[in-house]
Coordinates of C-alpha atoms in Angstrom, one line a residue:
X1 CA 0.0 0.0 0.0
X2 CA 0.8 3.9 -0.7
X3 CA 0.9 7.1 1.3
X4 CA 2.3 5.8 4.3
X5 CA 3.9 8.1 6.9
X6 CA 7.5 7.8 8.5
X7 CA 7.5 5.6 11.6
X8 CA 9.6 4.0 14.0
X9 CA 8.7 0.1 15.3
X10 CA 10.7 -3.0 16.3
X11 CA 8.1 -5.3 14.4
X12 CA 8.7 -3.8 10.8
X13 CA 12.1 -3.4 9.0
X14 CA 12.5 -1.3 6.3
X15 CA 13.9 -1.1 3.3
X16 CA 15.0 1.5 0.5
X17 CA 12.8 1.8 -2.2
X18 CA 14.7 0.4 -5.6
X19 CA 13.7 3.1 -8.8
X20 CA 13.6 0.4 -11.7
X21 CA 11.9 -2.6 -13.0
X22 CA 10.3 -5.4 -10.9
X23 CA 10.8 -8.9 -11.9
X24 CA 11.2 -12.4 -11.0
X25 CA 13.8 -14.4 -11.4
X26 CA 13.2 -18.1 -12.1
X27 CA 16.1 -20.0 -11.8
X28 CA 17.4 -23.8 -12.8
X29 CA 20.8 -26.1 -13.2
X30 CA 21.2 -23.9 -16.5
X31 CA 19.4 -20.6 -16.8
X32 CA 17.6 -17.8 -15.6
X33 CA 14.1 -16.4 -16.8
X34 CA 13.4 -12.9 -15.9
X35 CA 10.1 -11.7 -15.7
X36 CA 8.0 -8.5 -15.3
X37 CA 5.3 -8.7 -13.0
X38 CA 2.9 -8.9 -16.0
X39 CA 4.9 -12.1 -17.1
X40 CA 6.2 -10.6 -20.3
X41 CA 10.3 -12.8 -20.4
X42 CA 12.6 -10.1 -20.1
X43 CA 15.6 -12.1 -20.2
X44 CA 17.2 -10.9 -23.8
X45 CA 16.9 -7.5 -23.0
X46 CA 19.8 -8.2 -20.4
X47 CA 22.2 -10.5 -20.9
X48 CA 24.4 -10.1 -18.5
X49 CA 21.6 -11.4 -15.9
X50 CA 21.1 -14.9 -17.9
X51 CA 23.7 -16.5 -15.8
X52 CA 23.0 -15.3 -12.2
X53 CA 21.5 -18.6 -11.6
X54 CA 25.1 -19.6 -11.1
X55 CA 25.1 -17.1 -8.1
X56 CA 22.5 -19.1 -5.8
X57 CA 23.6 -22.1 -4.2
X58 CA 20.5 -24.3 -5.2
X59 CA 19.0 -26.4 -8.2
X60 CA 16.0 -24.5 -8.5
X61 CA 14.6 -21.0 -7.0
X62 CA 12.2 -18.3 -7.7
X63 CA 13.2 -14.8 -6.4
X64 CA 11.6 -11.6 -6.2
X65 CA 13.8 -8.5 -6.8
X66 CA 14.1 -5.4 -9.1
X67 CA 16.4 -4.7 -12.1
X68 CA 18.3 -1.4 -11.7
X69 CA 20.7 0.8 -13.3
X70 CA 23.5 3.5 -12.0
X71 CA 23.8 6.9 -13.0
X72 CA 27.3 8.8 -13.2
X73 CA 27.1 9.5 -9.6
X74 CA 26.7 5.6 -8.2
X75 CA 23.2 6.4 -7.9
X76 CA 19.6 4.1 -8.8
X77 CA 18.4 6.2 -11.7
X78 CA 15.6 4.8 -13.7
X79 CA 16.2 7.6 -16.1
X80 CA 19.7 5.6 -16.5
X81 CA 17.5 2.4 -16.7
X82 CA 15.0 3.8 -19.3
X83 CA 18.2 3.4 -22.1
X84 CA 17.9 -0.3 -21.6
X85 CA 14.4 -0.8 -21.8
X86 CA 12.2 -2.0 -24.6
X87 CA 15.6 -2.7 -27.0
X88 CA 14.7 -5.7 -29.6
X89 CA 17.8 -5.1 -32.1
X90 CA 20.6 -7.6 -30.7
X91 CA 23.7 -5.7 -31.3
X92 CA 21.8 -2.4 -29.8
X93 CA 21.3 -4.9 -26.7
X94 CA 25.0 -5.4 -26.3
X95 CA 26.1 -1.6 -26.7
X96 CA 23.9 -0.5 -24.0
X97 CA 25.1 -3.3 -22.1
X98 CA 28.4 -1.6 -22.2
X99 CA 27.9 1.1 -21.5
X100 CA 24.7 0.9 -18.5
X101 CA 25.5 -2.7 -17.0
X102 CA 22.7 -3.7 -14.9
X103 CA 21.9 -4.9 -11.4
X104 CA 19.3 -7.4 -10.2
X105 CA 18.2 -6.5 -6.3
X106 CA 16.6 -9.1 -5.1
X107 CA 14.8 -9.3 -1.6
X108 CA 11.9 -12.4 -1.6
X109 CA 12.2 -15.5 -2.2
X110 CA 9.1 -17.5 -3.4
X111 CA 10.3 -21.0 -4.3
X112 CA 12.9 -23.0 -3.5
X113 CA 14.7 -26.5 -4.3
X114 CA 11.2 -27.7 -4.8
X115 CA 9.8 -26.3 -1.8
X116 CA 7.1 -23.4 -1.8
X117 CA 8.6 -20.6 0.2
X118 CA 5.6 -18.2 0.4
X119 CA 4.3 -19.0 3.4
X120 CA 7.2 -18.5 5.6
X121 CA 7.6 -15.4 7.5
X122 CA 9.4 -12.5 6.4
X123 CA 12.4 -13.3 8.1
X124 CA 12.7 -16.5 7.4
X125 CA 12.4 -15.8 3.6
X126 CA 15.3 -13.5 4.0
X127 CA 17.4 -15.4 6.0
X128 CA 17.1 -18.2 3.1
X129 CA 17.7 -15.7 0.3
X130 CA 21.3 -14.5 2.5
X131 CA 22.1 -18.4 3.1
X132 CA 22.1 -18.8 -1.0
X133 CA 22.8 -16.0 -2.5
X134 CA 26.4 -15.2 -3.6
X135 CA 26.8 -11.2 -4.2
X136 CA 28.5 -9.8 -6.9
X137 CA 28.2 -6.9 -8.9
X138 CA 25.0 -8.4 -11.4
X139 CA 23.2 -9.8 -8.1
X140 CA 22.9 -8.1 -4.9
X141 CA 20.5 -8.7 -1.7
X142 CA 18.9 -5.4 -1.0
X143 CA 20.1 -3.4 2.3
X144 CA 17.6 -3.0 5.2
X145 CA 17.2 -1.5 8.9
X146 CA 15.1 -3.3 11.7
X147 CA 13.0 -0.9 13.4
X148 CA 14.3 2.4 12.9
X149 CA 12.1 3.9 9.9
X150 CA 12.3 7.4 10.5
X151 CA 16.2 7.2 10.2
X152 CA 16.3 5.5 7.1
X153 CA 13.6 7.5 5.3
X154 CA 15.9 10.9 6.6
X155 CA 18.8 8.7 4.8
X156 CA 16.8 8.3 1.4
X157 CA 15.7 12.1 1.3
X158 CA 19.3 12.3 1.6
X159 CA 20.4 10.3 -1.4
X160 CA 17.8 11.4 -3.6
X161 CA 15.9 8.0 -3.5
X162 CA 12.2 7.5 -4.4
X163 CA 11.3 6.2 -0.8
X164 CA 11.3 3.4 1.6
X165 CA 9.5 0.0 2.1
X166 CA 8.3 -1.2 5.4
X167 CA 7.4 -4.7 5.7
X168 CA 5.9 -6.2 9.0
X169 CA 7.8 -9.2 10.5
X170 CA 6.1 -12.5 10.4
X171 CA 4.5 -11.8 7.1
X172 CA 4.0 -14.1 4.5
X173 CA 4.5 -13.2 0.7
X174 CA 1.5 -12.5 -1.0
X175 CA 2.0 -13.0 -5.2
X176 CA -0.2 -10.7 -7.1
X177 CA -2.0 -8.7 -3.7
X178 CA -1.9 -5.3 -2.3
X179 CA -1.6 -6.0 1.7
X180 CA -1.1 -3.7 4.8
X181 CA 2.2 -5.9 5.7
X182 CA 4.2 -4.1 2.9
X183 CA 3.6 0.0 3.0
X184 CA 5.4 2.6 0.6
X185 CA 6.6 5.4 2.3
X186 CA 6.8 8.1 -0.6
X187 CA 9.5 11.0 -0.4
X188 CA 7.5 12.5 -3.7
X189 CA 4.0 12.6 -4.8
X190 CA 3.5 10.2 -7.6
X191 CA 0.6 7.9 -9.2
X192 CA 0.8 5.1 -11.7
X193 CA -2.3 6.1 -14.3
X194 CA -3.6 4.2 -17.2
X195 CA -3.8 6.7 -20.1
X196 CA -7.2 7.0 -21.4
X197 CA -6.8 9.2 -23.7
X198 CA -4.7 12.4 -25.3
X199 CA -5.4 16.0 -26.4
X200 CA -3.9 17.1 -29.8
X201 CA -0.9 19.0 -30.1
X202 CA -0.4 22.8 -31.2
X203 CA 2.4 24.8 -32.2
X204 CA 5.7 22.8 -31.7
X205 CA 4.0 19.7 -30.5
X206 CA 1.4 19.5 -33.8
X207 CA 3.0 16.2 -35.0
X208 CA 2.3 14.2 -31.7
X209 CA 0.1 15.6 -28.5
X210 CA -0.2 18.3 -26.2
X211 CA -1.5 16.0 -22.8
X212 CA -2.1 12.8 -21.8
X213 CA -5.8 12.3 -20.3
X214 CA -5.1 9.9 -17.2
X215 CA -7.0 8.0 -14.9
X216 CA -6.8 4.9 -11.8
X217 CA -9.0 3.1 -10.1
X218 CA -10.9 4.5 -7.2
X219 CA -12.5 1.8 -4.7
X220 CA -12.9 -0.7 -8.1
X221 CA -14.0 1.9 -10.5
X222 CA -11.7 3.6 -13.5
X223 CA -11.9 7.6 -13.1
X224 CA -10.2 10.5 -15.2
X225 CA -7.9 11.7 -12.5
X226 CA -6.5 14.6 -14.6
X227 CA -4.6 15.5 -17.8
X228 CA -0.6 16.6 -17.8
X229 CA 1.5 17.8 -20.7
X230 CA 4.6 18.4 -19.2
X231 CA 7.7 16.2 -18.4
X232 CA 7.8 14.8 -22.3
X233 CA 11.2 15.0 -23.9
X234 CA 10.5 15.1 -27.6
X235 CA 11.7 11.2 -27.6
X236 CA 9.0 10.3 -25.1
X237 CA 6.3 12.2 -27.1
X238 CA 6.8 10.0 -30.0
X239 CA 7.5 6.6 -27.9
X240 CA 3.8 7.4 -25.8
X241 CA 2.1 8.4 -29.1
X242 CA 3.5 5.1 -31.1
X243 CA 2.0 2.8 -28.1
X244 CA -1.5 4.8 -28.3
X245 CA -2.2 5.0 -31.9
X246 CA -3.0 1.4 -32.3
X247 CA -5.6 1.9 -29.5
X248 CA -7.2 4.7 -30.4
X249 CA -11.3 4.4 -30.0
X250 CA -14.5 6.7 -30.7
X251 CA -15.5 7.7 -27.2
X252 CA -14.3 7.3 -23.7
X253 CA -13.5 3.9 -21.9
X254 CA -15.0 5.0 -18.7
X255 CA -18.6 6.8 -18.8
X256 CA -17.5 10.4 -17.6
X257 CA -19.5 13.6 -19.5
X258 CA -16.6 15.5 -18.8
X259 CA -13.8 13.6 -20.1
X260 CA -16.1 12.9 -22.9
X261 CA -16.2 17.0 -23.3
X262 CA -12.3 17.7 -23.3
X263 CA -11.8 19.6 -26.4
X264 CA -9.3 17.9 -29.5
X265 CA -9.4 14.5 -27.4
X266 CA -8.4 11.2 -28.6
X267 CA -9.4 8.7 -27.0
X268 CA -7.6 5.3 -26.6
X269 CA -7.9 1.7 -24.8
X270 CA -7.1 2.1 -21.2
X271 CA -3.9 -0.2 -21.6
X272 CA -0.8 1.9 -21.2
X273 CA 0.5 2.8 -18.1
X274 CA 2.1 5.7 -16.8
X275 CA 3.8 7.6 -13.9
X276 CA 2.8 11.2 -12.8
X277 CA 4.3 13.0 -10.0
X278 CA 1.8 15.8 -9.0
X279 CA 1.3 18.3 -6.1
X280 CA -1.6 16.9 -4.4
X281 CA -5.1 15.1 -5.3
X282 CA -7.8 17.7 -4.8
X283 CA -10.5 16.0 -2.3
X284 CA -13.3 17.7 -3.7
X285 CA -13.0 16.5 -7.1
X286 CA -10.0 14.0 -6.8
X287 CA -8.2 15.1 -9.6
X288 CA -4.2 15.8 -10.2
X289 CA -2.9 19.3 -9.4
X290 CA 0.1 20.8 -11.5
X291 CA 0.6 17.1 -12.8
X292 CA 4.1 16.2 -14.3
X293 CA 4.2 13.3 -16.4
X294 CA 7.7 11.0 -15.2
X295 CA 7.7 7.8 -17.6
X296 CA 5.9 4.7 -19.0
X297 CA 5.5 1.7 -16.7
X298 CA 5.6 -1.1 -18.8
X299 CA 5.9 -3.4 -15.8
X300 CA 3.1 -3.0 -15.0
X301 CA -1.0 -3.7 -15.4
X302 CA -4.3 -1.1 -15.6
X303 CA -5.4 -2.6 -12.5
X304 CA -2.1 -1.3 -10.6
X305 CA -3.0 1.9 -11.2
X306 CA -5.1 2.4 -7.5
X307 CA -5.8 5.6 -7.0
X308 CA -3.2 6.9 -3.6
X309 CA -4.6 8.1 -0.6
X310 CA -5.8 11.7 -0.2
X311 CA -3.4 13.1 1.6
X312 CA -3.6 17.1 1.8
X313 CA -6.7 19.3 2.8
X314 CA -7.6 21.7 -0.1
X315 CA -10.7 22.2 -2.5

């Protein structure tokens, strides 16, 4: 879950919160299968993660983790990350691989030497995933505190990170469900949206768009949450138009008069997911104010797009 405050408690540790792609690694004698957490096989787009199955000290495992990239400065960028992403052409897959190696993070473990892992506590999980895992510089476990929350979230302010993770001790893993054991504690404002739609573009933009119309779900139920039209670099405005084109439909996914009323809208499939950072959600109307648009999720599903806690008084 989102929107969780700083805290301190001896029953939660906490983690920092890793800026890249999730995926699971399934591993035997003689490979590893990454995948995103809509099951698409990443495992071409990085080869220098096909042999980290050599890394783990058993037959067979299934681990939870997140791929990652470094920027200049040492730091998890997914800006860095986004160079990787999405490459098809072989030799364009090796050159990148030069020069942005990647990381896998891992921090669950799910199965194990034939043995179902999900059901043991958090700790025990971990403790497994330490026992077996070898660390080098393509697999890493991720770093955590035990109890001390607001100190680690002062830390990630520090180092620029997107936030921290707290997890509650005794807690099982969960595959594919949003649970109060696990809580996001955000240093920024952001929301994963399923675009629903665009506006046309004017001026300089009159060859691709001028905003993406965005929306999540709110207790089960797709709304428009907003529109935002800036944070595109010129390369992104062509990438987010490409993936919408083939989708494009008549009239609005969702039955909403006045998204249906936005002026030069195009309308598409709600299937592409996207990240906006924003100042708050208005409670009145529970829409986006001054929304920035941050990147494509392609990890991830229209149904992950839950609509974050209102957070901030206003109109």
């Amino acid at each position: 879950e989102g929107g969780g405050q700083p805290f301190d408690d001896p029953a939660w540790w906490f983690e920092p919160k890793l800026d890249g792609i999730r995926c699971l690694a399934e591993m035997t004698t003689g490979e590893t299968v990454l995948r995103s957490r809509t099951g698409r096989d990443m495992t071409a787009q990085y080869p220098e993660l096909h042999m980290v199955h050599e890394l783990v000290d058993e037959v067979n495992a299934v681990i939870d983790g997140e791929i990652v990239a470094f920027d200049a400065s040492g730091r998890n960028s997914f800006e860095t990350l986004q160079q990787r992403m999405n490459l098809a052409n072989p030799r364009q897959i090796e050159r990148m691989r030069a020069q942005i190696p990647v990381a896998l993070v891992v921090f669950d473990l799910l199965w194990l030497d034939g043995r179902d892992t999900t059901g043991l506590t958090l700790e025990d999980r971990r403790e497994l995933l330490r026992l077996v895992v070898e660390q080098d510089d393509r697999l890493q476990l991720v770093t955590w505190v035990e109890g001390e929350g607001n100190a680690l979230v002062e830390a990630a302010q520090t180092q620029g990170l997107e936030g921290v993770v707290a997890k509650r001790l005794g807690s099982p893993y969960l595959p594919g469900r949003r649970t109060d054991a696990w809580r996001k504690i955000k240093l920024r404002d952001t929301q994963d949206c399923v675009i629903l739609g665009y506006t046309r573009g004017e001026r300089g933009r009159s060859a691709t768009f001028g905003a993406v119309l965005v929306g999540a779900y709110d207790r089960g139920t797709l709304r428009w949450i907003g529109q935002a039209g800036s944070g595109f670099t010129d390369q992104m405005l062509a990438t987010v138009l490409d993936q919408l084109k083939p989708l494009v439909r008549s009239t609005p996914a969702i039955d909403d008069a006045e998204l249906a009323r936005v002026k030069g809208a195009v309308f598409v499939e709600p299937e592409v997911v996207c990240e906006i950072e924003y100042a708050e959600i208005t409670k009145g109307t529970k829409k986006m104010r001054a929304p920035v648009f941050k990147r494509l999720r392609t990890d991830k599903l229209p149904e992950d797009c839950v609509l974050e806690p209102v957070r901030e008084v206003s109109r």
